[in-house]
PDB file of C-alpha atoms in Angstrom:
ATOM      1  CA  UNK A   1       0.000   0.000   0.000  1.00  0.00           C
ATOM      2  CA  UNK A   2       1.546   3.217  -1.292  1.00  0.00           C
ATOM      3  CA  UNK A   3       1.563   5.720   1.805  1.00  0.00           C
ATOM      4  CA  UNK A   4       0.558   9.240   0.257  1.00  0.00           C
ATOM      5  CA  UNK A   5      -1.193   9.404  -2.522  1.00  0.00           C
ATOM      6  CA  UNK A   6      -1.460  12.908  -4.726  1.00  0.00           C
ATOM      7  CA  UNK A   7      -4.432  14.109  -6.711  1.00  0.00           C
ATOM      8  CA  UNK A   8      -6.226  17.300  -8.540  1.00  0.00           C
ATOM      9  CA  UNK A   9      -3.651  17.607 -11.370  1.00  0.00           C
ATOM     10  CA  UNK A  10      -4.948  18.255 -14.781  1.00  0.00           C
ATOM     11  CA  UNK A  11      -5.146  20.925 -17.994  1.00  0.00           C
ATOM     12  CA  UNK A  12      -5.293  24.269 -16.713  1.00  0.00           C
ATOM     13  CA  UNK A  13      -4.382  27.723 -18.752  1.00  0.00           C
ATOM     14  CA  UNK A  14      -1.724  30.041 -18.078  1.00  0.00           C
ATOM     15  CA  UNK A  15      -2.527  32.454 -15.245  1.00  0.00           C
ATOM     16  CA  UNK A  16      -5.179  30.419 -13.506  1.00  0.00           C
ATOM     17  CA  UNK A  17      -4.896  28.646 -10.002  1.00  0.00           C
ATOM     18  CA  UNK A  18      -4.778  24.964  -9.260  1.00  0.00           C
ATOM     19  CA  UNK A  19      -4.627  22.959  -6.204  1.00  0.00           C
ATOM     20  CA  UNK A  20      -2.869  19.802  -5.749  1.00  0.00           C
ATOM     21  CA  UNK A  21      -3.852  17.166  -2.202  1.00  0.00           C
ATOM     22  CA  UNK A  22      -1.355  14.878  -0.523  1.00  0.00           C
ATOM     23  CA  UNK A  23      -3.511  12.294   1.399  1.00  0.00           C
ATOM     24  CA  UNK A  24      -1.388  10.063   3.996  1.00  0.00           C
ATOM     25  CA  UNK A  25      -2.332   6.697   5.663  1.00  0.00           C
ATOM     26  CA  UNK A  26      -0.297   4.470   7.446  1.00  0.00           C
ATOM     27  CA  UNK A  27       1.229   6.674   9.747  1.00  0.00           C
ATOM     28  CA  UNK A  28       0.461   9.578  12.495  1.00  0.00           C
ATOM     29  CA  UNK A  29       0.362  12.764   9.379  1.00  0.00           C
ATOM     30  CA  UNK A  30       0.819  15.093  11.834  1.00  0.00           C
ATOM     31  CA  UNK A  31       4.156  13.936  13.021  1.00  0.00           C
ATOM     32  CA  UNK A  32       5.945  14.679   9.920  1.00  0.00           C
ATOM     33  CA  UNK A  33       6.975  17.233   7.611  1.00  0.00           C
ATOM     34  CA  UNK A  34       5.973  17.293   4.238  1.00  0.00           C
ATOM     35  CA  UNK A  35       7.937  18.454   0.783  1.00  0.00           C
ATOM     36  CA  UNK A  36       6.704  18.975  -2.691  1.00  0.00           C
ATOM     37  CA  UNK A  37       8.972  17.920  -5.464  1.00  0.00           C
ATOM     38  CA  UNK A  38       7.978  17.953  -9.432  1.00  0.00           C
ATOM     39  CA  UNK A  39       9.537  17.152 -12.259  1.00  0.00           C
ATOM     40  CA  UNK A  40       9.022  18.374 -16.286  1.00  0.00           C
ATOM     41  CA  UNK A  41       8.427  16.006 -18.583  1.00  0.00           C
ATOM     42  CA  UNK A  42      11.764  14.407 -19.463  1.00  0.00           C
ATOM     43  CA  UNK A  43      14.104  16.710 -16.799  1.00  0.00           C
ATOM     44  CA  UNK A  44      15.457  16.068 -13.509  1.00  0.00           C
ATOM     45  CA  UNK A  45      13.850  16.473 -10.183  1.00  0.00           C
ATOM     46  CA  UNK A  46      12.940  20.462  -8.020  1.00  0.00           C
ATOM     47  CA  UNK A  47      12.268  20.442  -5.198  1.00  0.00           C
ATOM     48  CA  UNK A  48       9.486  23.037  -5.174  1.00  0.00           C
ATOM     49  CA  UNK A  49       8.842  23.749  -1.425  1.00  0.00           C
ATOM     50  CA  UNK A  50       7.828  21.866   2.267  1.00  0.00           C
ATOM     51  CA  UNK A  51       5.615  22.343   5.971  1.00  0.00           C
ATOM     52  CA  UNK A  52       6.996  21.679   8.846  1.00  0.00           C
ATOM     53  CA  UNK A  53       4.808  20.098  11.272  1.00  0.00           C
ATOM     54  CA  UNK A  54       2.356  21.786  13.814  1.00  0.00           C
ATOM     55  CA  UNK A  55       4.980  20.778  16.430  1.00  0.00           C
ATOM     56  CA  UNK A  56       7.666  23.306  14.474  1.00  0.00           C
ATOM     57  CA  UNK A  57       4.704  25.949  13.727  1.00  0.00           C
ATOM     58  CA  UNK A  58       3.546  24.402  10.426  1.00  0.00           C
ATOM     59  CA  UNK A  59       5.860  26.581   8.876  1.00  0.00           C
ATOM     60  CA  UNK A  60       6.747  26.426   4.969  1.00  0.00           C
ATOM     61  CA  UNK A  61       9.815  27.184   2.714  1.00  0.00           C
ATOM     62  CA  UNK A  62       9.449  27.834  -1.107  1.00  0.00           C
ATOM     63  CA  UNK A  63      12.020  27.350  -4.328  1.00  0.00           C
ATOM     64  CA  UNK A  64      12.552  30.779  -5.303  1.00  0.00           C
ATOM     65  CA  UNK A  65      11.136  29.551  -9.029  1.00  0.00           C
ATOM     66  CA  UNK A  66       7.290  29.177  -7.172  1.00  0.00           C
ATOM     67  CA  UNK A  67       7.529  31.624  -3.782  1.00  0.00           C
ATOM     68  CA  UNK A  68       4.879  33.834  -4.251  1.00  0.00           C
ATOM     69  CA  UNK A  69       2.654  31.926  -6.523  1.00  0.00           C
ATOM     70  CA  UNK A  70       2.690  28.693  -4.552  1.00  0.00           C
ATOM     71  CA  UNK A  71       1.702  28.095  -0.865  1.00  0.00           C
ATOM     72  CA  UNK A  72       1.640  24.411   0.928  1.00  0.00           C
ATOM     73  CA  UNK A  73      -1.272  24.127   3.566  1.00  0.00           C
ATOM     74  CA  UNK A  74      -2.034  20.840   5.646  1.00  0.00           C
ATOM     75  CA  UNK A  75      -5.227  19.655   7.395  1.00  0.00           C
ATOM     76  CA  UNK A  76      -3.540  17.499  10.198  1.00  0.00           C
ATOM     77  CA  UNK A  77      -7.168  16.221  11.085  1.00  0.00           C
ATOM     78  CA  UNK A  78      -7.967  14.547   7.771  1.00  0.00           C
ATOM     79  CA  UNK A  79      -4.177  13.748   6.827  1.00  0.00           C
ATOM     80  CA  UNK A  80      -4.131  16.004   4.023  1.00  0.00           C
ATOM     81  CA  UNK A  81      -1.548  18.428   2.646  1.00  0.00           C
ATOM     82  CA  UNK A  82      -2.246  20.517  -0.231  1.00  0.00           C
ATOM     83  CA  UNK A  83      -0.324  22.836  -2.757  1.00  0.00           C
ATOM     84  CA  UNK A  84      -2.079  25.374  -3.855  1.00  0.00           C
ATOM     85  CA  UNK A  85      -0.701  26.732  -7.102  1.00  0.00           C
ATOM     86  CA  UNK A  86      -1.441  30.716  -8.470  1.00  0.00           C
ATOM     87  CA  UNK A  87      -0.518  32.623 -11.552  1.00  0.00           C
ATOM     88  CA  UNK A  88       0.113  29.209 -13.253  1.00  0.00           C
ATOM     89  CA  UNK A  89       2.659  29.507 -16.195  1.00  0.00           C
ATOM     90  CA  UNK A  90       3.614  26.870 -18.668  1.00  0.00           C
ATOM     91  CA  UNK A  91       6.975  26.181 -17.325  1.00  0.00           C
ATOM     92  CA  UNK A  92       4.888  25.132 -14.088  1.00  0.00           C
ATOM     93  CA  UNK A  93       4.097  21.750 -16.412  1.00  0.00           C
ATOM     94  CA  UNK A  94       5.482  19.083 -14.433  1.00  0.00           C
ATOM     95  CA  UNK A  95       4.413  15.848 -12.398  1.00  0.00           C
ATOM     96  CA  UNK A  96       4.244  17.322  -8.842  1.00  0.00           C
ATOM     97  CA  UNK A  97       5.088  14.736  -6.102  1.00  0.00           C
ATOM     98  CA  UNK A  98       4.590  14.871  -2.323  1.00  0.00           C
ATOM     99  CA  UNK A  99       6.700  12.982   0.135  1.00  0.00           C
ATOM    100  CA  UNK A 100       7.223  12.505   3.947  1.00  0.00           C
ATOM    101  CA  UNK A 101      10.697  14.416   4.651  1.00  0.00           C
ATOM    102  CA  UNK A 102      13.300  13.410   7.251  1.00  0.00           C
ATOM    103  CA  UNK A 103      15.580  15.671   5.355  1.00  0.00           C
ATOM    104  CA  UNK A 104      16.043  12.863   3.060  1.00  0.00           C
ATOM    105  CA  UNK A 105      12.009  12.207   1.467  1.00  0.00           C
ATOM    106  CA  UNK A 106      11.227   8.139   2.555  1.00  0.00           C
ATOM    107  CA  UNK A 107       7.853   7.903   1.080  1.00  0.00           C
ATOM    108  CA  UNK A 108       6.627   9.114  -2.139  1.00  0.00           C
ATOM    109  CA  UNK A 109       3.308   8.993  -3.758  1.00  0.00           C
ATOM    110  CA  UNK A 110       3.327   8.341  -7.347  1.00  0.00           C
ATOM    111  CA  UNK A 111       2.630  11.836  -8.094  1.00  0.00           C
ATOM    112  CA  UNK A 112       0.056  13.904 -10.269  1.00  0.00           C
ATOM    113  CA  UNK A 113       0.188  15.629 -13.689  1.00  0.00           C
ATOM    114  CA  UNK A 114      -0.721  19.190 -14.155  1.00  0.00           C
ATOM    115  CA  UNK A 115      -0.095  20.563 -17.536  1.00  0.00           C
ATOM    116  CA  UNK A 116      -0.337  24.346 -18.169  1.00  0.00           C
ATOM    117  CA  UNK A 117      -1.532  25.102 -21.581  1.00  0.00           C
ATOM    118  CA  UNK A 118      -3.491  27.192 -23.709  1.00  0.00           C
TER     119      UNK A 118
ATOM    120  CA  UNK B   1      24.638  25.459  -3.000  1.00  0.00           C
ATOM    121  CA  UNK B   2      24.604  24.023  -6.036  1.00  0.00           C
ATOM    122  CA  UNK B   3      24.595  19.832  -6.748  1.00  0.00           C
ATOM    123  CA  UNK B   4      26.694  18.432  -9.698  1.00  0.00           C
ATOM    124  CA  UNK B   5      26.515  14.560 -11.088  1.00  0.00           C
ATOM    125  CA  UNK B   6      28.400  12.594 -13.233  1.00  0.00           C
ATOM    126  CA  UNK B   7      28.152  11.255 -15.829  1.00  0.00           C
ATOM    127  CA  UNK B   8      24.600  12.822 -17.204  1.00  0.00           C
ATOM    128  CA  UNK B   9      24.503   9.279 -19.016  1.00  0.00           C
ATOM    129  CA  UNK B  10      26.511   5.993 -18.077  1.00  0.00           C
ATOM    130  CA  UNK B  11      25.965   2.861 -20.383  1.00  0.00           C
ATOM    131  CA  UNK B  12      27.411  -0.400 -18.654  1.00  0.00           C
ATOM    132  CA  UNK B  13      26.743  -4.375 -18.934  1.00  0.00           C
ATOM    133  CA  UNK B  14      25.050  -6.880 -15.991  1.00  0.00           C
ATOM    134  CA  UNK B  15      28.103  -7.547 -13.307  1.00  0.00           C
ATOM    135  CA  UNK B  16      29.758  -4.160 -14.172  1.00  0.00           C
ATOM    136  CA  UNK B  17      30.674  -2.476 -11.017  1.00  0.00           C
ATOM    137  CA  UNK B  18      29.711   1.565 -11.789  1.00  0.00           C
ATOM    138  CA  UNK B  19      30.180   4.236  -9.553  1.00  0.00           C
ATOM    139  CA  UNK B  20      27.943   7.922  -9.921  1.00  0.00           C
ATOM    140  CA  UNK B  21      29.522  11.017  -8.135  1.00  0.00           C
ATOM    141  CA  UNK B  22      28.230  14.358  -6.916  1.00  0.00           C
ATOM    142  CA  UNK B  23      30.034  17.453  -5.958  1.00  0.00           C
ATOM    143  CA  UNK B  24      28.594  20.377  -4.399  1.00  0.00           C
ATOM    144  CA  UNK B  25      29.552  23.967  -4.454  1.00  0.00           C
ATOM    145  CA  UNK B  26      30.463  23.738  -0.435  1.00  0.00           C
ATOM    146  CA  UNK B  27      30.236  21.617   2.775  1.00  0.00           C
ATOM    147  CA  UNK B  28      27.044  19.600   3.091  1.00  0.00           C
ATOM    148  CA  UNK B  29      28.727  17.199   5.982  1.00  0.00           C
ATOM    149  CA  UNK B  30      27.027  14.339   4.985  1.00  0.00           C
ATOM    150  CA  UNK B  31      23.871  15.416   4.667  1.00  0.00           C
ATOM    151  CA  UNK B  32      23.442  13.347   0.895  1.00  0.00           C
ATOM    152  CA  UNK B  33      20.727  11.337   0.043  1.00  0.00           C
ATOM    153  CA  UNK B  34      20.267   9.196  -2.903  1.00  0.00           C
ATOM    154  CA  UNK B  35      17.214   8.278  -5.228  1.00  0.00           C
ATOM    155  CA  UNK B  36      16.488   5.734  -8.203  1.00  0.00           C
ATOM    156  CA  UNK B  37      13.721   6.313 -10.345  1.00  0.00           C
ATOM    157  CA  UNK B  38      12.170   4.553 -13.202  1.00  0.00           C
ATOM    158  CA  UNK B  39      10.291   5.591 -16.243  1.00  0.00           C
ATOM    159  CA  UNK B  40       7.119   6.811 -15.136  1.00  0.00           C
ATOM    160  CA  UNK B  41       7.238   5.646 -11.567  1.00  0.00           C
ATOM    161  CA  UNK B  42       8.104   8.254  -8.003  1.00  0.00           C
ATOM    162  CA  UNK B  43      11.966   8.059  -6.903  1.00  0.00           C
ATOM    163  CA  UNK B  44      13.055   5.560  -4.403  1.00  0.00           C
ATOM    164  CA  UNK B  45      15.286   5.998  -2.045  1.00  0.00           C
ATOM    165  CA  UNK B  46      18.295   4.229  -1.626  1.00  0.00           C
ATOM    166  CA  UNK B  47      20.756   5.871   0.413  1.00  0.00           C
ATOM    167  CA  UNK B  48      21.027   8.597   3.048  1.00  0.00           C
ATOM    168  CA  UNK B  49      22.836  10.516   4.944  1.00  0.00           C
ATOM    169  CA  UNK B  50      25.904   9.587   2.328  1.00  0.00           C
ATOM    170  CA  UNK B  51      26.247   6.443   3.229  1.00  0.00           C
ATOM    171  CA  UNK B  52      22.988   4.474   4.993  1.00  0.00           C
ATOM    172  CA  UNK B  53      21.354   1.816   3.139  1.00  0.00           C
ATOM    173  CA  UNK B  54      17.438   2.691   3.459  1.00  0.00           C
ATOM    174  CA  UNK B  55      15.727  -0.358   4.509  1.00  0.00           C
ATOM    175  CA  UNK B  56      14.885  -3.262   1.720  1.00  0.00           C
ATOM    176  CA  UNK B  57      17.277  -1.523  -0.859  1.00  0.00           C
ATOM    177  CA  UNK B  58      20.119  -4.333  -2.138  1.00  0.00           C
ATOM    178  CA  UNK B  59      23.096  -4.194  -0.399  1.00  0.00           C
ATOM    179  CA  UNK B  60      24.999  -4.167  -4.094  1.00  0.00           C
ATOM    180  CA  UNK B  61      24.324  -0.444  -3.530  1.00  0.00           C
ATOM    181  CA  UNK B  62      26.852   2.005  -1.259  1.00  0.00           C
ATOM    182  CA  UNK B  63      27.386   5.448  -0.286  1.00  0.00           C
ATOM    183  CA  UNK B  64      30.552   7.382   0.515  1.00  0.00           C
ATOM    184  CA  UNK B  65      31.863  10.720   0.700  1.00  0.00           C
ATOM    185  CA  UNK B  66      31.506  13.714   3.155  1.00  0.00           C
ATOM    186  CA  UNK B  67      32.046  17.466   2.771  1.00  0.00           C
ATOM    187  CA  UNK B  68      31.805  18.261  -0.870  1.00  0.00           C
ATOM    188  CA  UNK B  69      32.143  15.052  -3.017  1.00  0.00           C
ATOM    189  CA  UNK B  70      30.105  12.126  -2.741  1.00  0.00           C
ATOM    190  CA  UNK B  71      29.738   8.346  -4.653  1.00  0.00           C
ATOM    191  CA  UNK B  72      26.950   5.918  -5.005  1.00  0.00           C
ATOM    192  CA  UNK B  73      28.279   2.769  -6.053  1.00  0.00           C
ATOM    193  CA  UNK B  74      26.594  -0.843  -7.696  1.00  0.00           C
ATOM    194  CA  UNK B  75      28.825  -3.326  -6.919  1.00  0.00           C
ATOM    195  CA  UNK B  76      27.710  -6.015  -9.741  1.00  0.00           C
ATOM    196  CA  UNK B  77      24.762  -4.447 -11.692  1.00  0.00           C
ATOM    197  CA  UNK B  78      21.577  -6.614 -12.327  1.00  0.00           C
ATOM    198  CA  UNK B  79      18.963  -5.838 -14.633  1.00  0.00           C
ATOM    199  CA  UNK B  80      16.259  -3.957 -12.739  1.00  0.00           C
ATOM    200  CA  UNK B  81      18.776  -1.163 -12.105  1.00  0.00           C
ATOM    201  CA  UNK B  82      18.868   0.277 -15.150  1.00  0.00           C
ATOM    202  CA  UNK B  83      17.600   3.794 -14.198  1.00  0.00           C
ATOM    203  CA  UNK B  84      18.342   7.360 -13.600  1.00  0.00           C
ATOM    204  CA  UNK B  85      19.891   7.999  -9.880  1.00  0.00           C
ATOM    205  CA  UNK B  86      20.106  11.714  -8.284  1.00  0.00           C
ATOM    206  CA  UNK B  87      21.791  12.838  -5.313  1.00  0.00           C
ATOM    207  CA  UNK B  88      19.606  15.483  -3.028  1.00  0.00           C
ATOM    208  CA  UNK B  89      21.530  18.101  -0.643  1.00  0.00           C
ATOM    209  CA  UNK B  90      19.198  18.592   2.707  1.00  0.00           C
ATOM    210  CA  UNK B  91      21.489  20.317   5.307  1.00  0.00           C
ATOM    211  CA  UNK B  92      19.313  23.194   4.780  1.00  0.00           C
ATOM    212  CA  UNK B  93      16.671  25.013   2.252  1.00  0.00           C
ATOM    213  CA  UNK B  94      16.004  24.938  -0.564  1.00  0.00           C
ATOM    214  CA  UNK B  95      16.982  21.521  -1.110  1.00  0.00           C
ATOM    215  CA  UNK B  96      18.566  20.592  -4.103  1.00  0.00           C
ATOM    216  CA  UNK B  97      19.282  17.612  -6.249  1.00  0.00           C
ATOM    217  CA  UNK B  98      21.799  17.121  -9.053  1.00  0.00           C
ATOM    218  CA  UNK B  99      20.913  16.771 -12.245  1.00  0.00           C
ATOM    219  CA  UNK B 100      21.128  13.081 -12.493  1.00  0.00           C
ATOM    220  CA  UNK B 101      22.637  10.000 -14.190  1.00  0.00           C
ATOM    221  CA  UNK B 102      20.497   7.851 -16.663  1.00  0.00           C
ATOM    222  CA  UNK B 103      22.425   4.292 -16.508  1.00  0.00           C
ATOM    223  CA  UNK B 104      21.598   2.174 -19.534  1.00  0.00           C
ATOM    224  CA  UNK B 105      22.340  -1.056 -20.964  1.00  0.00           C
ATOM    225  CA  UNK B 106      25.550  -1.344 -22.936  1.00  0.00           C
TER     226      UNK B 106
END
């Protein structure tokens, strides 16, 4: 059983918002920081930005590439994370994965697609 | 700080020993973790904190390095490891990760 699993990708047009849910089982979500990484089709992997948990303030960091456009939330009662994504532009194409970070990222869910296009 | 891996590309045959490296642009200690990924599937990881084996990854794979320069190693390749491997810095934020190595089939 995969862990975290990622949804709400899709088509979306330049400009327009999007938001992206990490849902965790198998372990206590709100013990654990959580990072966003994505990856364009056919590149390498960014890490795109990460919560700390409510124990360390819930507080996020951001790639400099997304911070100001992109902002991770997390719902510790339903085990949800989410990455909500503004001002999309078509560089922002990419399969956006969540994963549980101890510094090095130990789970990963198999990701989600969002494609920014006209 | 900046992560760079080599070779982009490394072609090798089943029972090759191959080793990957990655610099970065200053001290990391051995804060190095590395990932395998397949075609269309999330990165695994294999090794962290430079040189611990995660748990359930084959122990044909090793770590080394500190400071600024780090290997993975395959001691005897097998099949199902043809696939791209990245490094990822986390002593601090924004992590990064190299640009990775696609190993392939000679």
């Amino acid at each position: 059983e995969v862990p975290l699993v990622e949804s709400g990708g899709g088509l979306v047009q330049p400009g327009r918002s999007l938001r992206l849910s990490c849902t965790l089982s198998g372990f206590t979500f709100g013990d654990f920081p959580l990072t966003w990484v994505r990856q364009a089709p056919g590149k390498g992997l960014e890490w795109v930005g990460f919560i700390r948990s409510k124990a360390y303030g819930g507080t996020t960091e951001y790639a400099a590439s997304v911070n100001g456009r992109f902002s991770i939330s997390r719902d510790d009662s339903k085990s949800i994370a989410y990455l909500q994504m503004n001002s999309l532009k078509t560089e922002d194409t990419a399969m956006y994965y969540c994963a549980r970070d101890l510094g090095r990222l130990d789970y990963w869910g198999p990701g989600t697609l969002v494609t920014v296009s006209s | 700080i900046q992560m760079t891996q080599s070779p982009s590309t490394l072609s090798a045959y089943v029972g090759d020993r191959v080793t990957i490296t990655c610099r970065a642009s200053q001290s990391i200690s051995s804060w190095l973790a590395w990932y395998q990924q397949k075609p269309g599937k999330a990165p695994k990881l294999l090794i962290y904190k430079a040189s611990n084996l995660e748990s359930g990854v084959p122990s044909r794979f090793s770590g080394s390095g500190s400071g600024t320069e780090f290997t993975l190693t395959i001691s005897s390749l097998q099949p199902d490891d043809f696939a791209a491997y990245y490094c990822q810095r986390y002593n601090n934020y924004p992590y990064t990760f190299g640009q990775g190595t696609k190993l392939e089939i000679k």
